[in-house]
mmCIF file of C-alpha atoms and ligand atoms in Angstrom:
data_model
loop_
_atom_site.group_PDB
_atom_site.id
_atom_site.type_symbol
_atom_site.label_atom_id
_atom_site.label_comp_id
_atom_site.label_asym_id
_atom_site.label_seq_id
_atom_site.Cartn_x
_atom_site.Cartn_y
_atom_site.Cartn_z
ATOM 1 C CA UNK A 14 0.000 0.000 0.000
ATOM 2 C CA UNK A 15 2.671 2.509 0.916
ATOM 3 C CA UNK A 16 4.381 1.845 -2.432
ATOM 4 C CA UNK A 17 1.119 2.214 -4.353
ATOM 5 C CA UNK A 18 0.358 5.375 -2.400
ATOM 6 C CA UNK A 19 3.747 6.785 -3.384
ATOM 7 C CA UNK A 20 3.220 6.012 -7.082
ATOM 8 C CA UNK A 21 -0.330 7.382 -7.001
ATOM 9 C CA UNK A 22 0.828 10.561 -5.265
ATOM 10 C CA UNK A 23 3.610 11.011 -7.773
ATOM 11 C CA UNK A 24 1.662 10.394 -10.984
ATOM 12 C CA UNK A 25 -2.027 11.077 -10.386
ATOM 13 C CA UNK A 26 -3.149 14.699 -10.549
ATOM 14 C CA UNK A 27 -3.822 16.071 -7.103
ATOM 15 C CA UNK A 28 -7.594 16.470 -7.527
ATOM 16 C CA UNK A 29 -8.717 13.775 -5.083
ATOM 17 C CA UNK A 30 -8.261 13.304 -1.354
ATOM 18 C CA UNK A 31 -8.191 9.517 -1.171
ATOM 19 C CA UNK A 32 -8.934 7.380 1.869
ATOM 20 C CA UNK A 33 -5.893 5.325 2.897
ATOM 21 C CA UNK A 34 -7.146 1.985 1.552
ATOM 22 C CA UNK A 35 -6.436 0.056 -1.612
ATOM 23 C CA UNK A 36 -9.507 -1.854 -2.742
ATOM 24 C CA UNK A 37 -8.836 -4.915 -4.847
ATOM 25 C CA UNK A 38 -12.000 -6.984 -5.223
ATOM 26 C CA UNK A 39 -15.579 -7.399 -4.122
ATOM 27 C CA UNK A 40 -18.844 -9.224 -4.519
ATOM 28 C CA UNK A 41 -22.250 -7.685 -4.121
ATOM 29 C CA UNK A 42 -22.095 -5.188 -1.252
ATOM 30 C CA UNK A 43 -18.851 -6.546 0.197
ATOM 31 C CA UNK A 44 -15.477 -5.208 -0.855
ATOM 32 C CA UNK A 45 -11.957 -6.269 0.136
ATOM 33 C CA UNK A 46 -8.754 -4.286 0.538
ATOM 34 C CA UNK A 47 -5.203 -5.323 -0.281
ATOM 35 C CA UNK A 48 -4.719 -6.617 3.261
ATOM 36 C CA UNK A 49 -7.794 -8.831 2.966
ATOM 37 C CA UNK A 50 -10.011 -6.693 5.219
ATOM 38 C CA UNK A 51 -13.722 -6.828 4.417
ATOM 39 C CA UNK A 52 -15.976 -3.769 4.157
ATOM 40 C CA UNK A 53 -19.698 -3.292 3.637
ATOM 41 C CA UNK A 54 -20.023 -0.921 0.707
ATOM 42 C CA UNK A 55 -22.526 1.829 1.524
ATOM 43 C CA UNK A 56 -21.396 4.118 -1.303
ATOM 44 C CA UNK A 57 -21.438 1.858 -4.381
ATOM 45 C CA UNK A 58 -18.824 3.948 -6.149
ATOM 46 C CA UNK A 59 -20.942 7.106 -5.643
ATOM 47 C CA UNK A 60 -24.228 5.490 -6.597
ATOM 48 C CA UNK A 61 -22.836 3.678 -9.632
ATOM 49 C CA UNK A 62 -22.764 -0.067 -8.955
ATOM 50 C CA UNK A 63 -26.555 -0.333 -8.756
ATOM 51 C CA UNK A 64 -26.527 -4.109 -8.301
ATOM 52 C CA UNK A 65 -23.288 -4.249 -6.369
ATOM 53 C CA UNK A 66 -19.813 -5.367 -7.302
ATOM 54 C CA UNK A 67 -19.280 -8.138 -9.870
ATOM 55 C CA UNK A 68 -23.025 -8.759 -10.121
ATOM 56 C CA UNK A 69 -23.450 -12.026 -12.053
ATOM 57 C CA UNK A 70 -26.157 -10.957 -14.510
ATOM 58 C CA UNK A 71 -24.436 -7.651 -15.271
ATOM 59 C CA UNK A 72 -21.073 -9.378 -15.711
ATOM 60 C CA UNK A 73 -22.608 -11.944 -18.058
ATOM 61 C CA UNK A 74 -24.238 -9.225 -20.184
ATOM 62 C CA UNK A 75 -21.047 -7.168 -20.344
ATOM 63 C CA UNK A 76 -18.706 -10.065 -21.120
ATOM 64 C CA UNK A 77 -21.044 -11.519 -23.757
ATOM 65 C CA UNK A 78 -21.004 -8.177 -25.566
ATOM 66 C CA UNK A 79 -17.264 -7.826 -25.054
ATOM 67 C CA UNK A 80 -16.758 -11.130 -26.863
ATOM 68 C CA UNK A 81 -18.709 -9.828 -29.860
ATOM 69 C CA UNK A 82 -17.938 -6.143 -30.397
ATOM 70 C CA UNK A 83 -16.543 -3.584 -27.945
ATOM 71 C CA UNK A 84 -16.964 -0.408 -29.999
ATOM 72 C CA UNK A 85 -17.938 0.693 -33.491
ATOM 73 C CA UNK A 86 -18.889 4.392 -32.987
ATOM 74 C CA UNK A 87 -22.194 6.029 -33.777
ATOM 75 C CA UNK A 88 -21.628 5.751 -37.531
ATOM 76 C CA UNK A 89 -23.318 2.327 -37.447
ATOM 77 C CA UNK A 90 -26.274 0.574 -35.837
ATOM 78 C CA UNK A 91 -25.518 -1.645 -32.851
ATOM 79 C CA UNK A 92 -28.107 -3.609 -30.944
ATOM 80 C CA UNK A 93 -27.433 -2.829 -27.258
ATOM 81 C CA UNK A 94 -27.759 0.931 -27.678
ATOM 82 C CA UNK A 95 -31.007 0.740 -29.670
ATOM 83 C CA UNK A 96 -32.536 -1.771 -27.238
ATOM 84 C CA UNK A 97 -31.503 0.300 -24.217
ATOM 85 C CA UNK A 98 -33.027 3.456 -25.707
ATOM 86 C CA UNK A 99 -36.256 1.541 -26.404
ATOM 87 C CA UNK A 100 -36.421 0.222 -22.842
ATOM 88 C CA UNK A 101 -35.705 3.668 -21.365
ATOM 89 C CA UNK A 102 -38.536 5.174 -23.420
ATOM 90 C CA UNK A 103 -40.966 2.350 -22.637
ATOM 91 C CA UNK A 104 -40.313 2.655 -18.914
ATOM 92 C CA UNK A 105 -40.560 6.458 -18.788
ATOM 93 C CA UNK A 106 -42.827 7.589 -21.610
ATOM 94 C CA UNK A 107 -39.988 9.760 -22.903
ATOM 95 C CA UNK A 108 -39.563 9.734 -26.691
ATOM 96 C CA UNK A 109 -35.890 9.671 -27.597
ATOM 97 C CA UNK A 110 -32.495 9.097 -26.019
ATOM 98 C CA UNK A 111 -29.022 10.518 -26.625
ATOM 99 C CA UNK A 112 -26.185 8.489 -25.092
ATOM 100 C CA UNK A 113 -22.972 9.934 -23.685
ATOM 101 C CA UNK A 114 -20.456 8.944 -21.033
ATOM 102 C CA UNK A 115 -21.038 10.840 -17.813
ATOM 103 C CA UNK A 116 -23.438 12.935 -15.801
ATOM 104 C CA UNK A 117 -21.864 16.241 -16.730
ATOM 105 C CA UNK A 118 -22.016 15.311 -20.386
ATOM 106 C CA UNK A 119 -25.674 14.331 -20.068
ATOM 107 C CA UNK A 120 -26.401 17.750 -18.576
ATOM 108 C CA UNK A 121 -24.453 19.428 -21.390
ATOM 109 C CA UNK A 122 -26.710 17.653 -23.878
ATOM 110 C CA UNK A 123 -29.832 18.680 -21.973
ATOM 111 C CA UNK A 124 -28.668 22.310 -21.872
ATOM 112 C CA UNK A 125 -27.811 22.377 -25.580
ATOM 113 C CA UNK A 126 -31.258 21.010 -26.421
ATOM 114 C CA UNK A 127 -32.945 23.604 -24.182
ATOM 115 C CA UNK A 128 -31.021 26.464 -25.777
ATOM 116 C CA UNK A 129 -31.885 25.319 -29.288
ATOM 117 C CA UNK A 130 -35.545 24.717 -28.429
ATOM 118 C CA UNK A 131 -35.984 28.173 -26.928
ATOM 119 C CA UNK A 132 -34.002 29.969 -29.649
ATOM 120 C CA UNK A 133 -36.169 28.421 -32.363
ATOM 121 C CA UNK A 134 -39.437 28.804 -30.480
ATOM 122 C CA UNK A 135 -39.027 32.211 -28.837
ATOM 123 C CA UNK A 136 -35.837 33.825 -30.127
ATOM 124 C CA UNK A 137 -32.089 33.765 -29.474
ATOM 125 C CA UNK A 138 -32.354 35.984 -26.389
ATOM 126 C CA UNK A 139 -34.117 33.132 -24.548
ATOM 127 C CA UNK A 140 -30.950 31.307 -23.564
ATOM 128 C CA UNK A 141 -30.835 31.489 -19.762
ATOM 129 C CA UNK A 142 -31.096 28.332 -17.682
ATOM 130 C CA UNK A 143 -32.336 28.799 -14.113
ATOM 131 C CA UNK A 144 -30.870 26.315 -11.632
ATOM 132 C CA UNK A 145 -31.162 26.071 -7.866
ATOM 133 C CA UNK A 146 -28.903 27.348 -5.123
ATOM 134 C CA UNK A 147 -26.915 24.445 -3.635
ATOM 135 C CA UNK A 148 -27.369 22.313 -6.756
ATOM 136 C CA UNK A 149 -24.670 20.187 -8.362
ATOM 137 C CA UNK A 150 -24.658 19.518 -12.088
ATOM 138 C CA UNK A 151 -21.069 18.578 -12.932
ATOM 139 C CA UNK A 152 -17.489 19.731 -13.451
ATOM 140 C CA UNK A 153 -17.294 20.955 -17.034
ATOM 141 C CA UNK A 154 -17.264 24.732 -17.466
ATOM 142 C CA UNK A 155 -20.937 24.782 -18.463
ATOM 143 C CA UNK A 156 -22.183 22.391 -15.798
ATOM 144 C CA UNK A 157 -20.079 24.269 -13.225
ATOM 145 C CA UNK A 158 -21.917 27.406 -14.291
ATOM 146 C CA UNK A 159 -25.151 25.489 -13.769
ATOM 147 C CA UNK A 160 -24.021 24.334 -10.328
ATOM 148 C CA UNK A 161 -25.456 26.718 -7.730
ATOM 149 C CA UNK A 162 -22.503 26.659 -5.325
ATOM 150 C CA UNK A 163 -20.105 29.584 -5.614
ATOM 151 C CA UNK A 164 -17.102 27.811 -4.142
ATOM 152 C CA UNK A 165 -16.881 25.600 -7.245
ATOM 153 C CA UNK A 166 -16.737 28.665 -9.495
ATOM 154 C CA UNK A 167 -14.106 30.933 -8.049
ATOM 155 C CA UNK A 168 -10.948 29.664 -9.724
ATOM 156 C CA UNK A 169 -12.377 29.013 -13.170
ATOM 157 C CA UNK A 170 -13.789 32.270 -14.450
ATOM 158 C CA UNK A 171 -15.172 33.025 -16.922
ATOM 159 C CA UNK A 172 -17.710 30.219 -16.898
ATOM 160 C CA UNK A 173 -20.294 29.691 -19.633
ATOM 161 C CA UNK A 174 -22.686 32.637 -19.420
ATOM 162 C CA UNK A 175 -26.457 32.291 -19.216
ATOM 163 C CA UNK A 176 -27.052 30.642 -15.867
ATOM 164 C CA UNK A 177 -28.847 32.140 -12.876
ATOM 165 C CA UNK A 178 -29.460 30.470 -9.527
ATOM 166 C CA UNK A 179 -32.632 30.766 -7.470
ATOM 167 C CA UNK A 180 -33.316 29.359 -4.003
ATOM 168 C CA UNK A 181 -34.586 25.778 -3.868
ATOM 169 C CA UNK A 182 -38.142 25.214 -2.649
ATOM 170 C CA UNK A 183 -38.984 28.892 -3.306
ATOM 171 C CA UNK A 184 -41.392 28.681 -6.223
ATOM 172 C CA UNK A 185 -41.991 32.432 -6.485
ATOM 173 C CA UNK A 186 -38.259 33.131 -6.611
ATOM 174 C CA UNK A 187 -37.693 30.565 -9.351
ATOM 175 C CA UNK A 188 -40.638 31.910 -11.358
ATOM 176 C CA UNK A 189 -39.343 35.472 -11.032
ATOM 177 C CA UNK A 190 -35.825 34.455 -12.044
ATOM 178 C CA UNK A 191 -37.181 32.592 -15.066
ATOM 179 C CA UNK A 192 -39.396 35.442 -16.246
ATOM 180 C CA UNK A 193 -36.910 38.256 -15.604
ATOM 181 C CA UNK A 194 -34.123 36.424 -17.411
ATOM 182 C CA UNK A 195 -36.069 35.144 -20.433
ATOM 183 C CA UNK A 196 -35.343 31.597 -19.367
ATOM 184 C CA UNK A 197 -35.070 28.750 -21.855
ATOM 185 C CA UNK A 198 -35.328 26.199 -19.068
ATOM 186 C CA UNK A 199 -35.276 25.472 -15.368
ATOM 187 C CA UNK A 200 -33.038 22.608 -14.271
ATOM 188 C CA UNK A 201 -33.441 20.833 -10.929
ATOM 189 C CA UNK A 202 -32.380 17.781 -8.969
ATOM 190 C CA UNK A 203 -35.434 16.303 -7.212
ATOM 191 C CA UNK A 204 -33.087 15.412 -4.357
ATOM 192 C CA UNK A 205 -29.960 17.548 -4.174
ATOM 193 C CA UNK A 206 -27.198 14.986 -3.825
ATOM 194 C CA UNK A 207 -23.793 16.634 -3.467
ATOM 195 C CA UNK A 208 -25.595 19.562 -1.823
ATOM 196 C CA UNK A 209 -26.417 17.421 1.229
ATOM 197 C CA UNK A 210 -29.138 14.934 0.231
ATOM 198 C CA UNK A 211 -31.989 17.437 0.338
ATOM 199 C CA UNK A 212 -35.314 16.420 -1.242
ATOM 200 C CA UNK A 213 -37.358 19.094 -2.970
ATOM 201 C CA UNK A 214 -40.819 19.713 -1.577
ATOM 202 C CA UNK A 215 -43.731 18.231 -3.483
ATOM 203 C CA UNK A 216 -45.580 21.544 -3.942
ATOM 204 C CA UNK A 217 -42.428 23.194 -5.234
ATOM 205 C CA UNK A 218 -41.794 20.543 -7.887
ATOM 206 C CA UNK A 219 -45.408 20.237 -9.060
ATOM 207 C CA UNK A 220 -45.852 24.031 -9.018
ATOM 208 C CA UNK A 221 -42.666 24.428 -11.034
ATOM 209 C CA UNK A 222 -43.804 21.830 -13.575
ATOM 210 C CA UNK A 223 -47.141 23.686 -13.987
ATOM 211 C CA UNK A 224 -45.386 27.023 -14.367
ATOM 212 C CA UNK A 225 -42.899 25.684 -16.924
ATOM 213 C CA UNK A 226 -45.661 24.125 -18.988
ATOM 214 C CA UNK A 227 -47.752 27.311 -18.928
ATOM 215 C CA UNK A 228 -44.769 29.451 -19.989
ATOM 216 C CA UNK A 229 -43.306 26.939 -22.450
ATOM 217 C CA UNK A 230 -40.096 27.002 -20.412
ATOM 218 C CA UNK A 231 -38.481 23.565 -20.468
ATOM 219 C CA UNK A 232 -38.170 21.609 -17.245
ATOM 220 C CA UNK A 233 -34.890 19.689 -17.149
ATOM 221 C CA UNK A 234 -34.529 17.154 -14.372
ATOM 222 C CA UNK A 235 -30.995 16.076 -13.469
ATOM 223 C CA UNK A 236 -31.399 12.430 -12.488
ATOM 224 C CA UNK A 237 -27.695 11.650 -12.611
ATOM 225 C CA UNK A 238 -27.649 10.605 -8.948
ATOM 226 C CA UNK A 239 -31.359 10.153 -8.189
ATOM 227 C CA UNK A 240 -32.114 8.043 -11.261
ATOM 228 C CA UNK A 241 -32.228 4.337 -12.039
ATOM 229 C CA UNK A 242 -34.082 3.197 -8.925
ATOM 230 C CA UNK A 243 -32.040 5.098 -6.375
ATOM 231 C CA UNK A 244 -34.979 6.900 -4.719
ATOM 232 C CA UNK A 245 -37.443 4.009 -4.781
ATOM 233 C CA UNK A 246 -38.920 5.033 -8.139
ATOM 234 C CA UNK A 247 -37.260 4.395 -11.491
ATOM 235 C CA UNK A 248 -36.606 8.151 -11.711
ATOM 236 C CA UNK A 249 -37.082 10.508 -8.790
ATOM 237 C CA UNK A 250 -39.424 12.805 -10.751
ATOM 238 C CA UNK A 251 -41.919 9.910 -10.751
ATOM 239 C CA UNK A 252 -42.234 10.338 -6.977
ATOM 240 C CA UNK A 253 -43.648 13.815 -7.703
ATOM 241 C CA UNK A 254 -46.051 12.859 -10.501
ATOM 242 C CA UNK A 255 -44.530 15.298 -12.990
ATOM 243 C CA UNK A 256 -43.421 14.898 -16.615
ATOM 244 C CA UNK A 257 -40.111 16.619 -17.344
ATOM 245 C CA UNK A 258 -39.236 17.810 -20.845
ATOM 246 C CA UNK A 259 -35.682 16.513 -20.598
ATOM 247 C CA UNK A 260 -34.125 14.036 -18.156
ATOM 248 C CA UNK A 261 -30.387 13.555 -17.782
ATOM 249 C CA UNK A 262 -28.983 10.498 -16.087
ATOM 250 C CA UNK A 263 -25.749 8.548 -15.624
ATOM 251 C CA UNK A 264 -24.158 7.099 -12.439
ATOM 252 C CA UNK A 265 -26.234 3.946 -11.717
ATOM 253 C CA UNK A 266 -27.386 3.425 -15.308
ATOM 254 C CA UNK A 267 -24.268 1.618 -16.494
ATOM 255 C CA UNK A 268 -23.932 -0.467 -13.333
ATOM 256 C CA UNK A 269 -20.234 0.394 -13.151
ATOM 257 C CA UNK A 270 -19.275 1.253 -16.718
ATOM 258 C CA UNK A 271 -19.368 4.871 -17.906
ATOM 259 C CA UNK A 272 -22.697 5.716 -19.498
ATOM 260 C CA UNK A 273 -24.829 8.828 -19.533
ATOM 261 C CA UNK A 274 -28.160 9.430 -21.224
ATOM 262 C CA UNK A 275 -30.348 12.390 -22.119
ATOM 263 C CA UNK A 276 -34.034 11.510 -22.408
ATOM 264 C CA UNK A 277 -36.167 13.814 -24.520
ATOM 265 C CA UNK A 278 -39.932 14.163 -24.115
ATOM 266 C CA UNK A 279 -42.618 15.157 -26.615
ATOM 267 C CA UNK A 280 -41.552 18.802 -26.880
ATOM 268 C CA UNK A 281 -37.886 18.118 -27.379
ATOM 269 C CA UNK A 282 -37.644 14.796 -29.212
ATOM 270 C CA UNK A 283 -36.809 16.471 -32.541
ATOM 271 C CA UNK A 284 -34.933 19.492 -31.171
ATOM 272 C CA UNK A 285 -31.439 18.146 -31.726
ATOM 273 C CA UNK A 286 -30.960 17.158 -35.355
ATOM 274 C CA UNK A 287 -28.203 15.571 -37.424
ATOM 275 C CA UNK A 288 -24.857 17.147 -36.594
ATOM 276 C CA UNK A 289 -26.134 19.149 -33.611
ATOM 277 C CA UNK A 290 -24.544 16.910 -31.015
ATOM 278 C CA UNK A 291 -22.453 13.767 -30.811
ATOM 279 C CA UNK A 292 -20.067 11.588 -28.849
ATOM 280 C CA UNK A 293 -17.427 9.109 -29.977
ATOM 281 C CA UNK A 294 -17.912 6.753 -27.044
ATOM 282 C CA UNK A 295 -21.585 7.517 -26.362
ATOM 283 C CA UNK A 296 -23.815 4.455 -26.601
ATOM 284 C CA UNK A 297 -20.841 2.097 -26.413
ATOM 285 C CA UNK A 298 -22.248 -1.426 -26.870
ATOM 286 C CA UNK A 299 -20.509 -2.916 -23.823
ATOM 287 C CA UNK A 300 -21.735 -0.130 -21.528
ATOM 288 C CA UNK A 301 -25.232 -0.360 -23.031
ATOM 289 C CA UNK A 302 -25.354 -4.152 -22.653
ATOM 290 C CA UNK A 303 -24.537 -3.726 -18.952
ATOM 291 C CA UNK A 304 -27.145 -0.976 -18.639
ATOM 292 C CA UNK A 305 -29.793 -3.150 -20.271
ATOM 293 C CA UNK A 306 -29.143 -5.754 -17.603
ATOM 294 C CA UNK A 307 -29.448 -3.075 -14.897
ATOM 295 C CA UNK A 308 -32.517 -1.314 -16.260
ATOM 296 C CA UNK A 309 -34.462 -4.492 -17.046
ATOM 297 C CA UNK A 310 -34.136 -5.547 -13.390
ATOM 298 C CA UNK A 311 -35.336 -2.249 -11.887
ATOM 299 C CA UNK A 312 -38.898 -3.518 -11.620
ATOM 300 C CA UNK A 313 -41.687 -3.011 -9.085
ATOM 301 C CA UNK A 314 -40.363 -5.714 -6.760
ATOM 302 C CA UNK A 315 -36.883 -4.186 -6.681
ATOM 303 C CA UNK A 316 -38.258 -0.670 -6.119
ATOM 304 C CA UNK A 317 -40.515 -1.950 -3.345
ATOM 305 C CA UNK A 318 -37.397 -3.435 -1.748
ATOM 306 C CA UNK A 319 -35.575 -0.099 -2.054
ATOM 307 C CA UNK A 320 -38.460 1.678 -0.286
ATOM 308 C CA UNK A 321 -38.666 -0.972 2.437
ATOM 309 C CA UNK A 322 -34.925 -0.871 3.116
ATOM 310 C CA UNK A 323 -35.075 2.913 3.110
ATOM 311 C CA UNK A 324 -37.738 2.886 5.819
ATOM 312 C CA UNK A 325 -35.635 0.442 7.867
ATOM 313 C CA UNK A 326 -32.611 2.773 7.712
ATOM 314 C CA UNK A 327 -34.655 5.882 8.522
ATOM 315 C CA UNK A 328 -36.303 4.104 11.489
ATOM 316 C CA UNK A 329 -32.981 2.892 12.831
ATOM 317 C CA UNK A 330 -31.187 6.232 12.529
ATOM 318 C CA UNK A 331 -33.857 8.812 13.392
ATOM 319 C CA UNK A 332 -33.446 9.906 16.987
ATOM 320 C CA UNK A 333 -30.334 7.763 17.506
ATOM 321 C CA UNK A 334 -27.675 9.296 19.788
ATOM 322 C CA UNK A 335 -25.416 11.666 17.866
ATOM 323 C CA UNK A 336 -27.801 11.780 14.882
ATOM 324 C CA UNK A 337 -29.338 15.228 14.389
ATOM 325 C CA UNK A 338 -31.415 14.514 11.301
ATOM 326 C CA UNK A 339 -31.889 12.015 8.493
ATOM 327 C CA UNK A 340 -32.905 13.203 5.022
ATOM 328 C CA UNK A 341 -33.269 11.723 1.589
ATOM 329 C CA UNK A 342 -35.376 9.349 -0.426
ATOM 330 C CA UNK A 343 -35.076 5.639 -1.074
ATOM 331 C CA UNK A 344 -31.493 4.470 -0.726
ATOM 332 C CA UNK A 345 -30.125 7.989 -1.074
ATOM 333 C CA UNK A 346 -29.762 9.020 2.546
ATOM 334 C CA UNK A 347 -28.054 11.935 4.317
ATOM 335 C CA UNK A 348 -27.264 11.860 8.028
ATOM 336 C CA UNK A 349 -26.537 15.080 9.899
ATOM 337 C CA UNK A 350 -24.323 13.981 12.740
ATOM 338 C CA UNK A 351 -23.332 15.821 15.908
ATOM 339 C CA UNK A 352 -19.706 14.899 15.197
ATOM 340 C CA UNK A 353 -18.077 16.120 11.982
ATOM 341 C CA UNK A 354 -19.233 13.854 9.115
ATOM 342 C CA UNK A 355 -15.622 13.167 8.098
ATOM 343 C CA UNK A 356 -14.844 11.762 11.546
ATOM 344 C CA UNK A 357 -17.896 9.492 11.409
ATOM 345 C CA UNK A 358 -16.934 8.200 7.959
ATOM 346 C CA UNK A 359 -13.381 7.536 9.169
ATOM 347 C CA UNK A 360 -14.637 5.609 12.216
ATOM 348 C CA UNK A 361 -17.000 3.613 9.989
ATOM 349 C CA UNK A 362 -14.135 2.689 7.695
ATOM 350 C CA UNK A 363 -12.040 1.515 10.629
ATOM 351 C CA UNK A 364 -14.989 -0.693 11.572
ATOM 352 C CA UNK A 365 -15.539 -2.164 8.112
ATOM 353 C CA UNK A 366 -18.145 0.122 6.535
ATOM 354 C CA UNK A 367 -17.515 2.463 3.585
ATOM 355 C CA UNK A 368 -19.695 5.604 3.584
ATOM 356 C CA UNK A 369 -19.669 8.869 1.657
ATOM 357 C CA UNK A 370 -20.112 12.470 2.698
ATOM 358 C CA UNK A 371 -22.172 15.254 1.131
ATOM 359 C CA UNK A 372 -21.388 18.705 2.514
ATOM 360 C CA UNK A 373 -21.681 18.358 6.303
ATOM 361 C CA UNK A 374 -23.537 15.038 6.174
ATOM 362 C CA UNK A 375 -22.730 11.362 6.029
ATOM 363 C CA UNK A 376 -24.207 10.087 2.774
ATOM 364 C CA UNK A 377 -25.345 6.542 2.043
ATOM 365 C CA UNK A 378 -25.853 5.225 -1.494
ATOM 366 C CA UNK A 379 -25.743 1.434 -1.073
ATOM 367 C CA UNK A 380 -26.425 -0.996 -3.913
ATOM 368 C CA UNK A 381 -30.163 -1.264 -4.583
ATOM 369 C CA UNK A 382 -30.049 -5.023 -3.967
ATOM 370 C CA UNK A 383 -28.044 -4.899 -0.729
ATOM 371 C CA UNK A 384 -29.346 -7.690 1.536
ATOM 372 C CA UNK A 385 -31.341 -6.376 4.519
ATOM 373 C CA UNK A 386 -29.103 -8.043 7.114
ATOM 374 C CA UNK A 387 -25.948 -6.543 5.625
ATOM 375 C CA UNK A 388 -27.601 -3.133 5.373
ATOM 376 C CA UNK A 389 -28.650 -3.173 9.028
ATOM 377 C CA UNK A 390 -25.237 -4.449 10.089
ATOM 378 C CA UNK A 391 -23.734 -1.401 8.383
ATOM 379 C CA UNK A 392 -26.324 0.893 9.986
ATOM 380 C CA UNK A 393 -25.335 -0.454 13.425
ATOM 381 C CA UNK A 394 -21.703 0.407 12.718
ATOM 382 C CA UNK A 395 -22.736 3.883 11.547
ATOM 383 C CA UNK A 396 -24.822 4.382 14.690
ATOM 384 C CA UNK A 397 -21.848 3.364 16.805
ATOM 385 C CA UNK A 398 -19.647 5.851 14.960
ATOM 386 C CA UNK A 399 -22.071 8.714 15.618
ATOM 387 C CA UNK A 400 -21.763 8.680 19.414
HETATM 388 C C1 PLP B 202 -22.510 13.167 -10.062
HETATM 389 C C2 PLP B 202 -23.453 14.173 -10.585
HETATM 390 C C3 PLP B 202 -23.209 14.860 -11.787
HETATM 391 C C4 PLP B 202 -21.914 14.718 -12.545
HETATM 392 O O1 PLP B 202 -21.737 13.423 -13.028
HETATM 393 P P1 PLP B 202 -20.308 12.981 -13.636
HETATM 394 O O2 PLP B 202 -20.574 11.600 -14.161
HETATM 395 O O3 PLP B 202 -19.329 13.020 -12.512
HETATM 396 O O4 PLP B 202 -19.983 13.953 -14.701
HETATM 397 C C5 PLP B 202 -24.172 15.707 -12.258
HETATM 398 N N1 PLP B 202 -25.330 15.896 -11.589
HETATM 399 C C6 PLP B 202 -25.602 15.259 -10.447
HETATM 400 C C7 PLP B 202 -26.900 15.485 -9.759
HETATM 401 C C8 PLP B 202 -24.665 14.387 -9.885
HETATM 402 O O5 PLP B 202 -24.925 13.785 -8.725
#
């Protein structure tokens, strides 16, 4: 480990503060370090390995495709990408899909579509995208501009112009920002993830959807973290009974391989035309074959399980000593602890549980299929670390 740490420190750009463990293998929600220590994985690679590590069905789908064809580009038809797009549309009612490789890239595609839609429909001055204070939409210059947290912006000026931020859960403020700025779109996370696992209020989201429809302002929902079963619905917007115009997703979709998707609804399905957008790797057949395996198994029974396990975690943690509050939805859970979240995560790791943080909270994003006993074993360790 110390040798690996030295090499990593010498050759990897200094953008990450790593925990002092080298992970080498895993199965399901268990992961092992180089010294053979076992951990319960409550982060799933930041909400990516939706069915855990080395999931058999996912592995079979990925390796079968790998044996046939790993990449041909978007110049040709390949089956996994077409079948995945079909399944995404059938399960959501959205009309068309653009595939890319990450969450930020999915948001870039959503923003480009919104700008083009509004420019054609209302005029080129309708380019502004309203996003929410405390949001997180990615690390590219445009998605940083969309991200409503100033501390991400400071060192990288000038960012892409045309973004304004309005307070979350303040419908009148968002409406005013949209109208005053000739907005093309409003973009939201239904549960702010990096911002501290904060769900949006139902009235805010439904009121915003009504307003956007009435004004022909597009509603973009960033489901990069909340999507693909994470919140106990296939997509978090479904918990609110709304129909977004554009949905961006990534993280859990590929089950561990890089894959992002932009889903276009009725208004926007023809907005982007030939040559307007593209991606060399987007829709890669191996990634899409894995995603098909993931998406086809996010059914009612699995989602019911996510909601049940969520309730078990909330019940166990709410009111526990050292726990100030528990927020979130489904298996996307934020714990405000009396101790600093970083100290709690460190203590959990020392006791065999890997957790994440989000702002000042401990954040849990376990695999959707984590067994109940393993989940509650991890929750006990977390509870112990909070006192
Ligand atoms: C993680 C995340 C992103 C960025 O995704 P990348 O794959 O890291 O580019 C964007 N939006 C939300 C809500 C996220 O949680």
